[in-house]
Coordinates of N, CA and C in Angstrom, one line a residue:
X1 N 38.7 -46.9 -11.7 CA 39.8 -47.6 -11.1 C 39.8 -49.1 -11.4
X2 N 38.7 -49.2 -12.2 CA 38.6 -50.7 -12.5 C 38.0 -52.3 -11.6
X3 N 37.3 -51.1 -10.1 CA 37.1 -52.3 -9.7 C 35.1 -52.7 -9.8
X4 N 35.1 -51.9 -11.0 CA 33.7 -51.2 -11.0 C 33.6 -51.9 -12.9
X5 N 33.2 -53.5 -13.0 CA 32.6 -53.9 -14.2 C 31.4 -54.0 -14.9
X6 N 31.2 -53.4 -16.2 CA 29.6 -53.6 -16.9 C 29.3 -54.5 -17.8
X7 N 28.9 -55.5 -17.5 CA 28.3 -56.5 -18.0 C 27.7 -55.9 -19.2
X8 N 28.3 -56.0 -20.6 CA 27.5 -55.6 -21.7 C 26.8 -56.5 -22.6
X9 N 25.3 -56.3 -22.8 CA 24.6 -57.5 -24.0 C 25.0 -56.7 -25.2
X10 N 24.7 -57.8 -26.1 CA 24.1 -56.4 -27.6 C 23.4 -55.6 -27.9
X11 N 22.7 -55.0 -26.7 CA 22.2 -53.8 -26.1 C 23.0 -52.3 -26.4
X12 N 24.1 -53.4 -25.7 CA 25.2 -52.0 -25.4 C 25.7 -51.3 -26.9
X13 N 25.6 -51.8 -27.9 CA 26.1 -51.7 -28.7 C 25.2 -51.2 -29.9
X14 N 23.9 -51.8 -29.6 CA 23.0 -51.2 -30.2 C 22.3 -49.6 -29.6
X15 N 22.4 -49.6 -28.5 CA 21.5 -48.5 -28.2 C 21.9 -47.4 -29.0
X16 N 22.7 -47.5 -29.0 CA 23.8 -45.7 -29.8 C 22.7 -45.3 -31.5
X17 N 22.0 -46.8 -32.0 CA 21.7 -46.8 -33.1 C 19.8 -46.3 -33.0
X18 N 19.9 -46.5 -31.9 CA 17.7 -47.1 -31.5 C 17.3 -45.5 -31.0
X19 N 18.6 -45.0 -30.3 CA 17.8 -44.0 -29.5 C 19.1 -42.2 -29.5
X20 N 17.6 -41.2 -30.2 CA 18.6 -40.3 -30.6 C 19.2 -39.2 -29.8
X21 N 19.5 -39.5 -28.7 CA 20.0 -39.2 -27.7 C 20.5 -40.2 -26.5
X22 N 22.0 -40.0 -26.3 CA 22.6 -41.0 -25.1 C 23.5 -39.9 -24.3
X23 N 23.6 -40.3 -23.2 CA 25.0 -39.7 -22.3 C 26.2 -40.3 -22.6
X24 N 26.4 -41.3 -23.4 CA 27.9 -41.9 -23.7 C 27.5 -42.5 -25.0
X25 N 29.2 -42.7 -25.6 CA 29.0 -43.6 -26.7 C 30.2 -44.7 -26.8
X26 N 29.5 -45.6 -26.9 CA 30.1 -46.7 -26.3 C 31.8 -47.4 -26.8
X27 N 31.6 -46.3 -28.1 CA 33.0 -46.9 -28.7 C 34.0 -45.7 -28.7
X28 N 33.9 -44.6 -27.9 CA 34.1 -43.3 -27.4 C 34.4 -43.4 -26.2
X29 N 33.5 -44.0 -25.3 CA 33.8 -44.2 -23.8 C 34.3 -45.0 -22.8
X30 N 34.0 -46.1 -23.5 CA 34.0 -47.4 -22.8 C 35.4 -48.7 -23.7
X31 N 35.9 -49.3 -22.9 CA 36.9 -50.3 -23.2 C 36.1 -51.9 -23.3
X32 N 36.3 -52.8 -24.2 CA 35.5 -54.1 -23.8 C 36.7 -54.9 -23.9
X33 N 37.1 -54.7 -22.5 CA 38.3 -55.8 -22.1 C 38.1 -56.8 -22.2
X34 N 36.9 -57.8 -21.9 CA 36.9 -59.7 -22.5 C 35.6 -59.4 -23.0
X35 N 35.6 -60.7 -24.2 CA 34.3 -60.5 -24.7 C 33.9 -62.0 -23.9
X36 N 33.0 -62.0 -23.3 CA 32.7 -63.4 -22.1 C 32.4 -65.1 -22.8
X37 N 32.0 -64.4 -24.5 CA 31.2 -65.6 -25.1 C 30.0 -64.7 -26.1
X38 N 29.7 -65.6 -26.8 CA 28.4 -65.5 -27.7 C 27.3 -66.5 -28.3
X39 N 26.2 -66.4 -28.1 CA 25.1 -67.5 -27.4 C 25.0 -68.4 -29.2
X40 N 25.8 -68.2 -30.1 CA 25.8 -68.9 -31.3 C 24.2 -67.6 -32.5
X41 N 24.1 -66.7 -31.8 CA 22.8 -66.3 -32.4 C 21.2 -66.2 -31.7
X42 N 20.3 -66.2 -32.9 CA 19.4 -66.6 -32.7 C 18.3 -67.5 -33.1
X43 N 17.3 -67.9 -32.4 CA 16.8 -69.5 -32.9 C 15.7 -68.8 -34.0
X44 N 15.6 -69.5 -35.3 CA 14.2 -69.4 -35.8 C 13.3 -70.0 -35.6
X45 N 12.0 -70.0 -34.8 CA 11.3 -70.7 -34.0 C 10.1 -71.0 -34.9
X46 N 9.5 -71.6 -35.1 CA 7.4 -72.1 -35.3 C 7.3 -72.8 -34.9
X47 N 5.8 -72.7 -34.6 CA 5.2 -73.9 -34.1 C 4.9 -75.5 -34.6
X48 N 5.3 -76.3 -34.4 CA 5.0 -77.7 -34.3 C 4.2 -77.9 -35.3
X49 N 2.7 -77.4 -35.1 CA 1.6 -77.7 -36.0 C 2.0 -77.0 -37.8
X50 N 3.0 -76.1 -37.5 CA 2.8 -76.0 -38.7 C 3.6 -76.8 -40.1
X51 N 4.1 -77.8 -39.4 CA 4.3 -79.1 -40.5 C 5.6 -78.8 -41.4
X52 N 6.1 -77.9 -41.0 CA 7.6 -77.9 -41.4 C 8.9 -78.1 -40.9
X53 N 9.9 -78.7 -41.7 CA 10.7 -78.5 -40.6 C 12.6 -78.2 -41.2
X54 N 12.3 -77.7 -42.3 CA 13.7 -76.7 -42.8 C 13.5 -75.1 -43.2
X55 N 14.4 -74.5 -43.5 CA 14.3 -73.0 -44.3 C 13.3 -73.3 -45.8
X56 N 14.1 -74.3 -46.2 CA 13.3 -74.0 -47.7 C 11.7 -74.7 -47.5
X57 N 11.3 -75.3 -46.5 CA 9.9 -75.9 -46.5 C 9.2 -74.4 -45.9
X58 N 9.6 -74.0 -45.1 CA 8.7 -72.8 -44.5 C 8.7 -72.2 -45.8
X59 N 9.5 -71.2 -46.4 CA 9.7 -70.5 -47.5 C 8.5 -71.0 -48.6
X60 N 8.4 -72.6 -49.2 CA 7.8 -72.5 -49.8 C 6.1 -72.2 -49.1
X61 N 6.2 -72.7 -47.9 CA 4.9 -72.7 -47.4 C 4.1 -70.9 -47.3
X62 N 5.3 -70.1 -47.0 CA 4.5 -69.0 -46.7 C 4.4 -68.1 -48.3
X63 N 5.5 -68.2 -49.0 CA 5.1 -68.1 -50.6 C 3.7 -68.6 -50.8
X64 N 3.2 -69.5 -50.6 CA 2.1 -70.1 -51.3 C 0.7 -70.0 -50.2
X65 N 0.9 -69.4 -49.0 CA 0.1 -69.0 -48.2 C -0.5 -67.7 -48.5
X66 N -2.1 -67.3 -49.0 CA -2.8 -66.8 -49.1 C -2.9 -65.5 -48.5
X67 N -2.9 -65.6 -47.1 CA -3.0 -65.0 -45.6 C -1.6 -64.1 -45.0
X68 N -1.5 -63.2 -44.3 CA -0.2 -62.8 -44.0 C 0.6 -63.5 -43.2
X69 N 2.0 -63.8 -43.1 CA 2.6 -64.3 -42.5 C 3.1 -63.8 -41.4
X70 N 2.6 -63.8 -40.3 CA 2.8 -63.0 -38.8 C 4.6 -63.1 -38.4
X71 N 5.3 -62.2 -37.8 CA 6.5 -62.5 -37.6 C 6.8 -62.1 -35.8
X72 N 7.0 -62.8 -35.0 CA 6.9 -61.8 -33.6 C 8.1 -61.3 -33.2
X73 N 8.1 -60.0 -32.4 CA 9.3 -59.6 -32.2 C 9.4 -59.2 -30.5
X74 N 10.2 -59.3 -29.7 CA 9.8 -58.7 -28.0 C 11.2 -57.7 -28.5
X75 N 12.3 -57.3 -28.8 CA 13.2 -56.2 -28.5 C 13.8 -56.0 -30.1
X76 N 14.1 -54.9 -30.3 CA 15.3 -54.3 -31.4 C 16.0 -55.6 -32.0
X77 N 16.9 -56.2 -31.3 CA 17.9 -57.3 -31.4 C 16.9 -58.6 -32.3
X78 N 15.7 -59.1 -31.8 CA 15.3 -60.0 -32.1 C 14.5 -59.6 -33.5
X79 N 13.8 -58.4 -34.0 CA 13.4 -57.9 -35.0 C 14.5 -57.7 -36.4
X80 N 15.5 -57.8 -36.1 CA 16.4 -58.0 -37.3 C 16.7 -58.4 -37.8
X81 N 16.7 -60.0 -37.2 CA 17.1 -61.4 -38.2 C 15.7 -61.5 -38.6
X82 N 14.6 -61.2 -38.1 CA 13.3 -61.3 -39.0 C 13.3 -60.6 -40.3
X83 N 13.9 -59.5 -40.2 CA 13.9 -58.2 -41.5 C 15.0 -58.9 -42.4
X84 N 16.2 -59.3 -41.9 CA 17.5 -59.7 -42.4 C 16.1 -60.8 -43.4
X85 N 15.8 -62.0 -42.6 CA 15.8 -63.3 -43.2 C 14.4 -62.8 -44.5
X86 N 13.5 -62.0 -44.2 CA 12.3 -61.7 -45.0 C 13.2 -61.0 -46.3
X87 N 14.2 -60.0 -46.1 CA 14.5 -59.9 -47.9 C 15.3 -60.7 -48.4
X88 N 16.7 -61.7 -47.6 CA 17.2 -63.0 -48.2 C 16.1 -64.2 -48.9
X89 N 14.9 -64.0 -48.0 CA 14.1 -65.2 -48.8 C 13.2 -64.6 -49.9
X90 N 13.2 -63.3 -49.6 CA 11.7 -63.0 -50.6 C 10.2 -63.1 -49.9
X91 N 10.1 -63.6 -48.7 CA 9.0 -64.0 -48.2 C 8.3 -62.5 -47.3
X92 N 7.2 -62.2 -47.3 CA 6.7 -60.9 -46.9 C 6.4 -61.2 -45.5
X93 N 6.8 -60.8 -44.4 CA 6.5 -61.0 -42.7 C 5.6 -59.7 -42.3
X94 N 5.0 -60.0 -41.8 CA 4.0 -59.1 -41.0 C 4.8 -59.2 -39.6
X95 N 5.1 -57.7 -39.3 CA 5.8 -58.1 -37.8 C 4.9 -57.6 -36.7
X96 N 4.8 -58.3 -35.7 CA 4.1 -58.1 -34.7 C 4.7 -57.8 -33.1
X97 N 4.7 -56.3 -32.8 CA 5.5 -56.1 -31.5 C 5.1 -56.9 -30.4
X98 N 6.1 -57.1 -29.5 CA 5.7 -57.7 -28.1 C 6.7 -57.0 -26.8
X99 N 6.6 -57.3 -26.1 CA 7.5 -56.6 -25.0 C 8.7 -57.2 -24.2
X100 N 8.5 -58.5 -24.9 CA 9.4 -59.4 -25.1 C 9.7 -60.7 -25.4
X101 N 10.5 -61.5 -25.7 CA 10.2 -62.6 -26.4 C 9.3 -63.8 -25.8
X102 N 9.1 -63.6 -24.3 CA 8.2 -65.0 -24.1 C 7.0 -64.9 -24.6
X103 N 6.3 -63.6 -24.5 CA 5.2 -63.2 -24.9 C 4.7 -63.7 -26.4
X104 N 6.1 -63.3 -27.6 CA 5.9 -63.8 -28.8 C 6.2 -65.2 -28.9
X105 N 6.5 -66.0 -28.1 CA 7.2 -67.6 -28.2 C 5.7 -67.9 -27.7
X106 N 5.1 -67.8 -26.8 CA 3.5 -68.2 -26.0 C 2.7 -68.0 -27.3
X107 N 2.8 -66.7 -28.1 CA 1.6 -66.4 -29.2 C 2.1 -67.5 -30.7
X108 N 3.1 -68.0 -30.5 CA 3.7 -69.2 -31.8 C 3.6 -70.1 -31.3
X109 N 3.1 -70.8 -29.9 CA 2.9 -72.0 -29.4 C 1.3 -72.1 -29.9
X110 N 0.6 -70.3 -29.9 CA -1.0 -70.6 -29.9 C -0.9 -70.5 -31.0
X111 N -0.7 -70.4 -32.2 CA -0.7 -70.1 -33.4 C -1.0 -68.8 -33.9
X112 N -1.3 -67.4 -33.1 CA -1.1 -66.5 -33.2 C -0.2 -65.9 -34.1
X113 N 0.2 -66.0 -34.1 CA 2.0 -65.9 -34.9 C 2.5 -67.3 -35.7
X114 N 3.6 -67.2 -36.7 CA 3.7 -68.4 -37.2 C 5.3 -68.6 -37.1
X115 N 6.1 -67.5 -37.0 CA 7.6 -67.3 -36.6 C 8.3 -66.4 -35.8
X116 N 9.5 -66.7 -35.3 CA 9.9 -65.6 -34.0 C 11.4 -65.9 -34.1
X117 N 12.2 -64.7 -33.5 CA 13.7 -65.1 -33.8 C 14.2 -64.6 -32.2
X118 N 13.9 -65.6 -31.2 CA 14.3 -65.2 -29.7 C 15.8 -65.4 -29.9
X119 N 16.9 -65.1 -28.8 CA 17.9 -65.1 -29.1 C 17.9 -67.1 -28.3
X120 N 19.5 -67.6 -28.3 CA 19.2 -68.8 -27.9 C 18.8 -69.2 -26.0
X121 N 19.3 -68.5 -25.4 CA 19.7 -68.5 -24.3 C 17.7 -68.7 -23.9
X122 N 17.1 -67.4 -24.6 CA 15.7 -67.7 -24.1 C 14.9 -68.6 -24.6
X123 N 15.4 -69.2 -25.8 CA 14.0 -70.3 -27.0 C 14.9 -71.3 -26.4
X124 N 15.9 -71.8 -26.2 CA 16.0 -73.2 -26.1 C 15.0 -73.8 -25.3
X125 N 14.9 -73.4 -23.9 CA 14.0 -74.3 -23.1 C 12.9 -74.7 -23.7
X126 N 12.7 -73.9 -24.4 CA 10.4 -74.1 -25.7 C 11.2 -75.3 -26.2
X127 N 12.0 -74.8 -26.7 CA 12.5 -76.1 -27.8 C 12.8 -77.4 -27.3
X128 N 13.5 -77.3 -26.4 CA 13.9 -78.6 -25.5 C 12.4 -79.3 -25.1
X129 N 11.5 -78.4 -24.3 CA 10.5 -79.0 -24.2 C 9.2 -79.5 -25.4
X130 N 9.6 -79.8 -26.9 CA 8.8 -79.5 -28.0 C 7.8 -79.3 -28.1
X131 N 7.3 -78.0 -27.4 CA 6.6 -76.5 -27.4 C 6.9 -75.9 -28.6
X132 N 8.0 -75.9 -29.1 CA 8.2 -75.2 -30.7 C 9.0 -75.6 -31.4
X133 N 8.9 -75.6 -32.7 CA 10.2 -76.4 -33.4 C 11.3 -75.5 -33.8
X134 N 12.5 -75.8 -33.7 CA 13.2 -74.8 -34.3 C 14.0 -75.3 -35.8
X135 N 14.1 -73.9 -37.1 CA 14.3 -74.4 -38.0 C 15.7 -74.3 -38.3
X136 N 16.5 -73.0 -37.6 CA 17.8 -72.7 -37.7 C 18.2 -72.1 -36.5
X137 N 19.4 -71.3 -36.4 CA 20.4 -70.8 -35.8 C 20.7 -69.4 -37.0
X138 N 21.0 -68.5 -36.1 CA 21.6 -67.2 -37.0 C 23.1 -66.9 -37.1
X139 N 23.8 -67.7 -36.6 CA 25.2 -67.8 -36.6 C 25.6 -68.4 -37.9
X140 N 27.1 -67.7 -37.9 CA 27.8 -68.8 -39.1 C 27.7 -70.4 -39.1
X141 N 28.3 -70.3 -37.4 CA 28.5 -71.9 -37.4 C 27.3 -72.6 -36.7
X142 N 27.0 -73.8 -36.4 CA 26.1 -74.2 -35.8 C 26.3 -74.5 -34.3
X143 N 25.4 -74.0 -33.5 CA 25.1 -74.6 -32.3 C 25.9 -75.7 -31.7
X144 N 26.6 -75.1 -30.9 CA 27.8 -76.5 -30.7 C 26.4 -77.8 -29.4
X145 N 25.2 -76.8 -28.9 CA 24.1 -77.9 -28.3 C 23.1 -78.4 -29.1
X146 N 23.3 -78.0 -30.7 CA 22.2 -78.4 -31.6 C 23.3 -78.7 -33.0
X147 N 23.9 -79.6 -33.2 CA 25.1 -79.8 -34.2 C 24.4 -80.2 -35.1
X148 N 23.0 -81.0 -35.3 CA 21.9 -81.5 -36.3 C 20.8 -80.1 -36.9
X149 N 21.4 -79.1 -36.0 CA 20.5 -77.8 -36.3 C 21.1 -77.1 -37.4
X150 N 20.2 -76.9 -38.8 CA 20.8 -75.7 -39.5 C 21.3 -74.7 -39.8
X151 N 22.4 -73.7 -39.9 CA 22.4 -72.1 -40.2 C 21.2 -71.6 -41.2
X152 N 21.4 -70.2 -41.0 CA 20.4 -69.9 -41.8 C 21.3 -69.3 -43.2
X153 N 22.4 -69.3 -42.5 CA 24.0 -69.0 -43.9 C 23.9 -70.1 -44.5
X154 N 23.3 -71.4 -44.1 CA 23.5 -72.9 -45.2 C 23.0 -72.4 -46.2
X155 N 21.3 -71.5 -46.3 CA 20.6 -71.4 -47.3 C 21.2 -70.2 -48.1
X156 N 21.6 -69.1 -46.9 CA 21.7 -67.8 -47.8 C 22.8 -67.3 -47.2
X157 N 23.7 -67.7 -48.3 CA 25.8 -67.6 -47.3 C 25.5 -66.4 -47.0
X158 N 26.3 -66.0 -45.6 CA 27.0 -64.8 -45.7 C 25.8 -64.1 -44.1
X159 N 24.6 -65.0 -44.0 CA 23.5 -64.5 -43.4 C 24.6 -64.6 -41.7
X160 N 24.3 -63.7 -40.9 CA 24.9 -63.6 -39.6 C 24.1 -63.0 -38.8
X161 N 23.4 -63.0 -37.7 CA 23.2 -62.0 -36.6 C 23.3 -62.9 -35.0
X162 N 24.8 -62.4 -34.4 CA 24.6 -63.1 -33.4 C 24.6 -62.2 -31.7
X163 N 24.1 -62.4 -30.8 CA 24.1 -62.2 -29.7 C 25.4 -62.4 -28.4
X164 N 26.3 -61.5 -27.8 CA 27.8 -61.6 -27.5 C 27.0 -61.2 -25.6
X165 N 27.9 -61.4 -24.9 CA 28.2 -61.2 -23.8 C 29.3 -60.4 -23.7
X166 N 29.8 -59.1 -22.9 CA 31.5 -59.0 -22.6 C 31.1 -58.0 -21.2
X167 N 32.8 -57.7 -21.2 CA 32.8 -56.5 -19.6 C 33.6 -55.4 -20.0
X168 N 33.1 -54.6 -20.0 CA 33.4 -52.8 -20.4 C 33.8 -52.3 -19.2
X169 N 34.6 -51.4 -19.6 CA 35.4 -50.6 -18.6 C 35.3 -48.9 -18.9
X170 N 35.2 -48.2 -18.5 CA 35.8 -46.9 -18.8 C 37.0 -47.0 -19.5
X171 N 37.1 -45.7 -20.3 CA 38.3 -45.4 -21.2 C 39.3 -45.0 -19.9
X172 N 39.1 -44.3 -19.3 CA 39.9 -43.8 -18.5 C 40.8 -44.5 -17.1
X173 N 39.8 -45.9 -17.2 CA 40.4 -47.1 -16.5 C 42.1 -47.3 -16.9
X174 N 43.4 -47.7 -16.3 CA 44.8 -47.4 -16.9 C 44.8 -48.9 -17.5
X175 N 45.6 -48.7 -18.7 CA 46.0 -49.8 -19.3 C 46.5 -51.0 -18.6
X176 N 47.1 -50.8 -17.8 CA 47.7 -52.2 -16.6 C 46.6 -53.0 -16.3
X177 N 45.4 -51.6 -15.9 CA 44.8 -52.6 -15.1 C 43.6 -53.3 -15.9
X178 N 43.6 -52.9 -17.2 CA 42.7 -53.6 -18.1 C 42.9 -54.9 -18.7
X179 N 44.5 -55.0 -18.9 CA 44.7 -55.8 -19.2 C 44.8 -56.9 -18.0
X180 N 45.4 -56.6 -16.8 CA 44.9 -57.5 -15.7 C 43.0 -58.2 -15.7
X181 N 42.6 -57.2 -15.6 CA 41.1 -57.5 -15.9 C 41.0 -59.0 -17.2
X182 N 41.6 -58.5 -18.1 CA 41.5 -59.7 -19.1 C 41.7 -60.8 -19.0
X183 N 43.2 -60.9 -18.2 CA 44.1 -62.4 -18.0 C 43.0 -63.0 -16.4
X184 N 42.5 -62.5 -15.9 CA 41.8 -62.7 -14.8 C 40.3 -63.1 -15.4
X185 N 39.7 -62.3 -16.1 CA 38.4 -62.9 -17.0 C 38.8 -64.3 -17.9
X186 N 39.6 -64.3 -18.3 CA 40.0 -65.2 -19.3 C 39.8 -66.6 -18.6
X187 N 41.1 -66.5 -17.4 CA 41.7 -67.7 -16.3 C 40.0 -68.3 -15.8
X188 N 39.0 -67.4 -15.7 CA 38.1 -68.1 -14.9 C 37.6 -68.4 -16.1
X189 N 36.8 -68.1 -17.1 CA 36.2 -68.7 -18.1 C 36.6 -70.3 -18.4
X190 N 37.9 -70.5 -18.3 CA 38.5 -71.5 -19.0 C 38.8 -72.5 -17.7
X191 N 38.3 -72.5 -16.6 CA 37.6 -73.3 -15.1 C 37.2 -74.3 -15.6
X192 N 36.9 -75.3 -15.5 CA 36.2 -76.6 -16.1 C 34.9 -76.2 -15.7
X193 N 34.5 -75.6 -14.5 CA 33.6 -76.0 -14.1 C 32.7 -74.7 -14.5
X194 N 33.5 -73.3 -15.3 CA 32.4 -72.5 -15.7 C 32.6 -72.7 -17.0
X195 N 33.6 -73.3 -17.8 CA 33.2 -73.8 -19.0 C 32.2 -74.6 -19.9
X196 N 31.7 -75.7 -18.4 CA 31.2 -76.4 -18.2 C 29.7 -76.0 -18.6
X197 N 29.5 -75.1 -17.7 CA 28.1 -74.6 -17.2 C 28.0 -73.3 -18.4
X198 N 28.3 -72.6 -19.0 CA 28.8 -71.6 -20.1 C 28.1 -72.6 -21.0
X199 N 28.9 -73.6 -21.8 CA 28.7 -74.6 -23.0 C 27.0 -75.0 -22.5
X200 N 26.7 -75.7 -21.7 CA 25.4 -75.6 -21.0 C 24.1 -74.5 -21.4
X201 N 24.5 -73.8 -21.0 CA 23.7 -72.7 -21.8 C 23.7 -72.2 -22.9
X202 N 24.8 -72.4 -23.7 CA 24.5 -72.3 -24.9 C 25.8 -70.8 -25.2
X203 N 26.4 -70.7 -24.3 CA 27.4 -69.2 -24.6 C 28.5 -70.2 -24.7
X204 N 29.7 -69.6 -25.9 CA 30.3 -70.3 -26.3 C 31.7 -69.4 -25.7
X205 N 32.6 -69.3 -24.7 CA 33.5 -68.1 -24.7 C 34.7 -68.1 -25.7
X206 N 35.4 -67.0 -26.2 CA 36.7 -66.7 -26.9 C 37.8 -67.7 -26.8
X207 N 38.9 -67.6 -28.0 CA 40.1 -68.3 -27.9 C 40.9 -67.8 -26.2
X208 N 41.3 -68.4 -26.2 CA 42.1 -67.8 -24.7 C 43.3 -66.5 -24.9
X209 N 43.5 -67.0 -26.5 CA 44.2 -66.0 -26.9 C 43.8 -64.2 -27.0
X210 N 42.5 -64.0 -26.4 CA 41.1 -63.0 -27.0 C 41.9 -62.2 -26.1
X211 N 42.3 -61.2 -26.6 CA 43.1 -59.7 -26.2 C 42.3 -58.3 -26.4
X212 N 42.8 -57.5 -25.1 CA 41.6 -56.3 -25.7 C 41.4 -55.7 -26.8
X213 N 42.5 -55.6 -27.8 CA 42.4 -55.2 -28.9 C 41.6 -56.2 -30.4
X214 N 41.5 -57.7 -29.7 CA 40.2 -58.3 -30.1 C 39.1 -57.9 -30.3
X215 N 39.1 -57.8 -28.6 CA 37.3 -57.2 -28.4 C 37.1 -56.3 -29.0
X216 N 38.3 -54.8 -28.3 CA 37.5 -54.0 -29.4 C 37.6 -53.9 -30.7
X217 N 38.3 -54.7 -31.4 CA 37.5 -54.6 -32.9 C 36.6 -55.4 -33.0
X218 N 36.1 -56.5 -32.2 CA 35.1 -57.2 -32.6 C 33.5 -56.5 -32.2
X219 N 34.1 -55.2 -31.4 CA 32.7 -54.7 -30.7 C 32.4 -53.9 -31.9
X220 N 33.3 -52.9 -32.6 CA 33.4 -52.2 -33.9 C 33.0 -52.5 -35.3
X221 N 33.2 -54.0 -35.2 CA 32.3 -55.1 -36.4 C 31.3 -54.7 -36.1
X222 N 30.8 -55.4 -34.9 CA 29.1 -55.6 -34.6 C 28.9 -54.0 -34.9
X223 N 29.0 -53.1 -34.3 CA 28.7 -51.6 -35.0 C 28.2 -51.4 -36.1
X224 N 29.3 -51.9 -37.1 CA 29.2 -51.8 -38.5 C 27.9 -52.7 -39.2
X225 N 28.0 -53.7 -38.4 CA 26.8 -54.4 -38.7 C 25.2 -54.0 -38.6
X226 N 25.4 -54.0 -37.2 CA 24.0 -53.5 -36.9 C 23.6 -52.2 -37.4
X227 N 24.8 -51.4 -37.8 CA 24.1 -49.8 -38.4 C 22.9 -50.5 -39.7
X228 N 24.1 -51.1 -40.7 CA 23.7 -51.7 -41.4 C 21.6 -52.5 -41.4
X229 N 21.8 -53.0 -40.2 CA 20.5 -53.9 -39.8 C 19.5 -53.4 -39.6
X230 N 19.9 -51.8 -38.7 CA 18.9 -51.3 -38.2 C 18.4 -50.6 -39.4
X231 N 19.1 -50.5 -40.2 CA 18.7 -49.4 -41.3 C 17.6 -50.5 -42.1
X232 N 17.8 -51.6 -42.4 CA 17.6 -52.8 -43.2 C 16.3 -52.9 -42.5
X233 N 15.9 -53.2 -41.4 CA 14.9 -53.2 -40.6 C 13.9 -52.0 -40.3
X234 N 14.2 -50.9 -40.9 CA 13.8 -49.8 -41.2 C 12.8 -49.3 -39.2
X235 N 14.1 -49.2 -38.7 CA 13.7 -48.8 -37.0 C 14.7 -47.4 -36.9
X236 N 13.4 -46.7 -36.5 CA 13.8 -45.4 -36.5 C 14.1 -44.7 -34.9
X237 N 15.2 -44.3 -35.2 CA 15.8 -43.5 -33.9 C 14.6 -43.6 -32.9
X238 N 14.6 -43.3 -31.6 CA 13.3 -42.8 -30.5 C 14.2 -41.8 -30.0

């Protein structure tokens, strides 16, 4: 009836891909009436000590590094722009599971690890605190809270993996009231005061013009994408 909304991450969109068995499928069952924003990506993180501080300085460093080059991962999502960026560079990552990203951001602060691709919402605070340095963003565009921060598409066009926020509905929810849902999501977004706090954290929300037939093609991209990623990342169904 619509008065019942699901906060969807890139979770939602990926699970269909991770695990070989679900009760729903998300682009089968569910509507994504507003897409809320998208955090610009995610950060490429190292540590401080290791004396770099672009794409192509790390690249030459771990090229010429003897040793393996540790990669950390805490979920599915953050393990792909590691696999994405290791065959755009050529550079060989040793990836190391964790259970989630603080865990791998703590083992790149000790030097454990030497890179990590948390999404931004979680690495900014390391970074703000210079706990870790960051070398890029995985978005096309840059960080509207890091505008001096690089893409990782500057070095290798075309590179993308970003992280979205939206609110799903059942299919079965009636068109009236979805589209109510929208103009009602939309009106608060564009509040000063949660725009405000949104930009703040680093989630960037949609044109105002963002209609459900946006979202769902834009949830249907990311699909296309990530099949793509997960395959590339060589993660096999559970």
């Amino acid at each position: 009836d619509g008065h019942t909304l699901l906060h969807t991450p890139p979770a939602f969109v990926i699970n269909q891909l991770v695990y070989k068995s679900l009760p729903y499928d998300v682009l089968r069952d569910f509507t994504p009436v507003i897409q809320i924003g998208n955090s610009g990506g995610y950060l490429m993180l190292v540590a401080p000590t290791l004396g770099v501080a672009t794409i192509k300085e790390f690249i030459a460093w771990a090229k010429a590094r003897k040793e393996p080059v540790f990669s950390g991962y805490g979920n599915t999502s953050s393990r792909v722009p590691s696999a994405l960026f290791a065959e755009r560079s050529g550079v060989t990552l040793e990836e190391v599971a964790y259970k989630d990203a603080v865990p791998a951001i703590q083992d790149l602060i000790g030097g454990r690890i030497h890179v990590t691709f948390p999404d931004i919402v979680i690495g900014e605070s390391y970074v703000r605190s210079g706990h870790v340095k960051a070398l890029a963003v995985t978005s096309q565009q840059r960080a509207p809270q890091w505008p001096n921060l690089e893409t990782v598409a500057e070095t290798f066009p075309g590179f993308e993996v970003i992280a979205f926020l939206s609110f799903s509905v059942r299919k079965e929810v009636p068109v009236a009231i979805q589209q109510k849902l929208n103009r009602w999501v939309m009106e608060a977004l564009y509040r000063p005061e949660v725009m405000e706090r949104l930009l703040k954290i680093g989630i960037t929300p949609p044109p105002r013009d963002w209609d459900i037939a946006k979202s769902d093609a834009f949830v249907k991209r990311e699909r296309e994408l990530w099949t793509k990623y997960i395959k590339l990342a060589k993660i096999e169904p559970q």
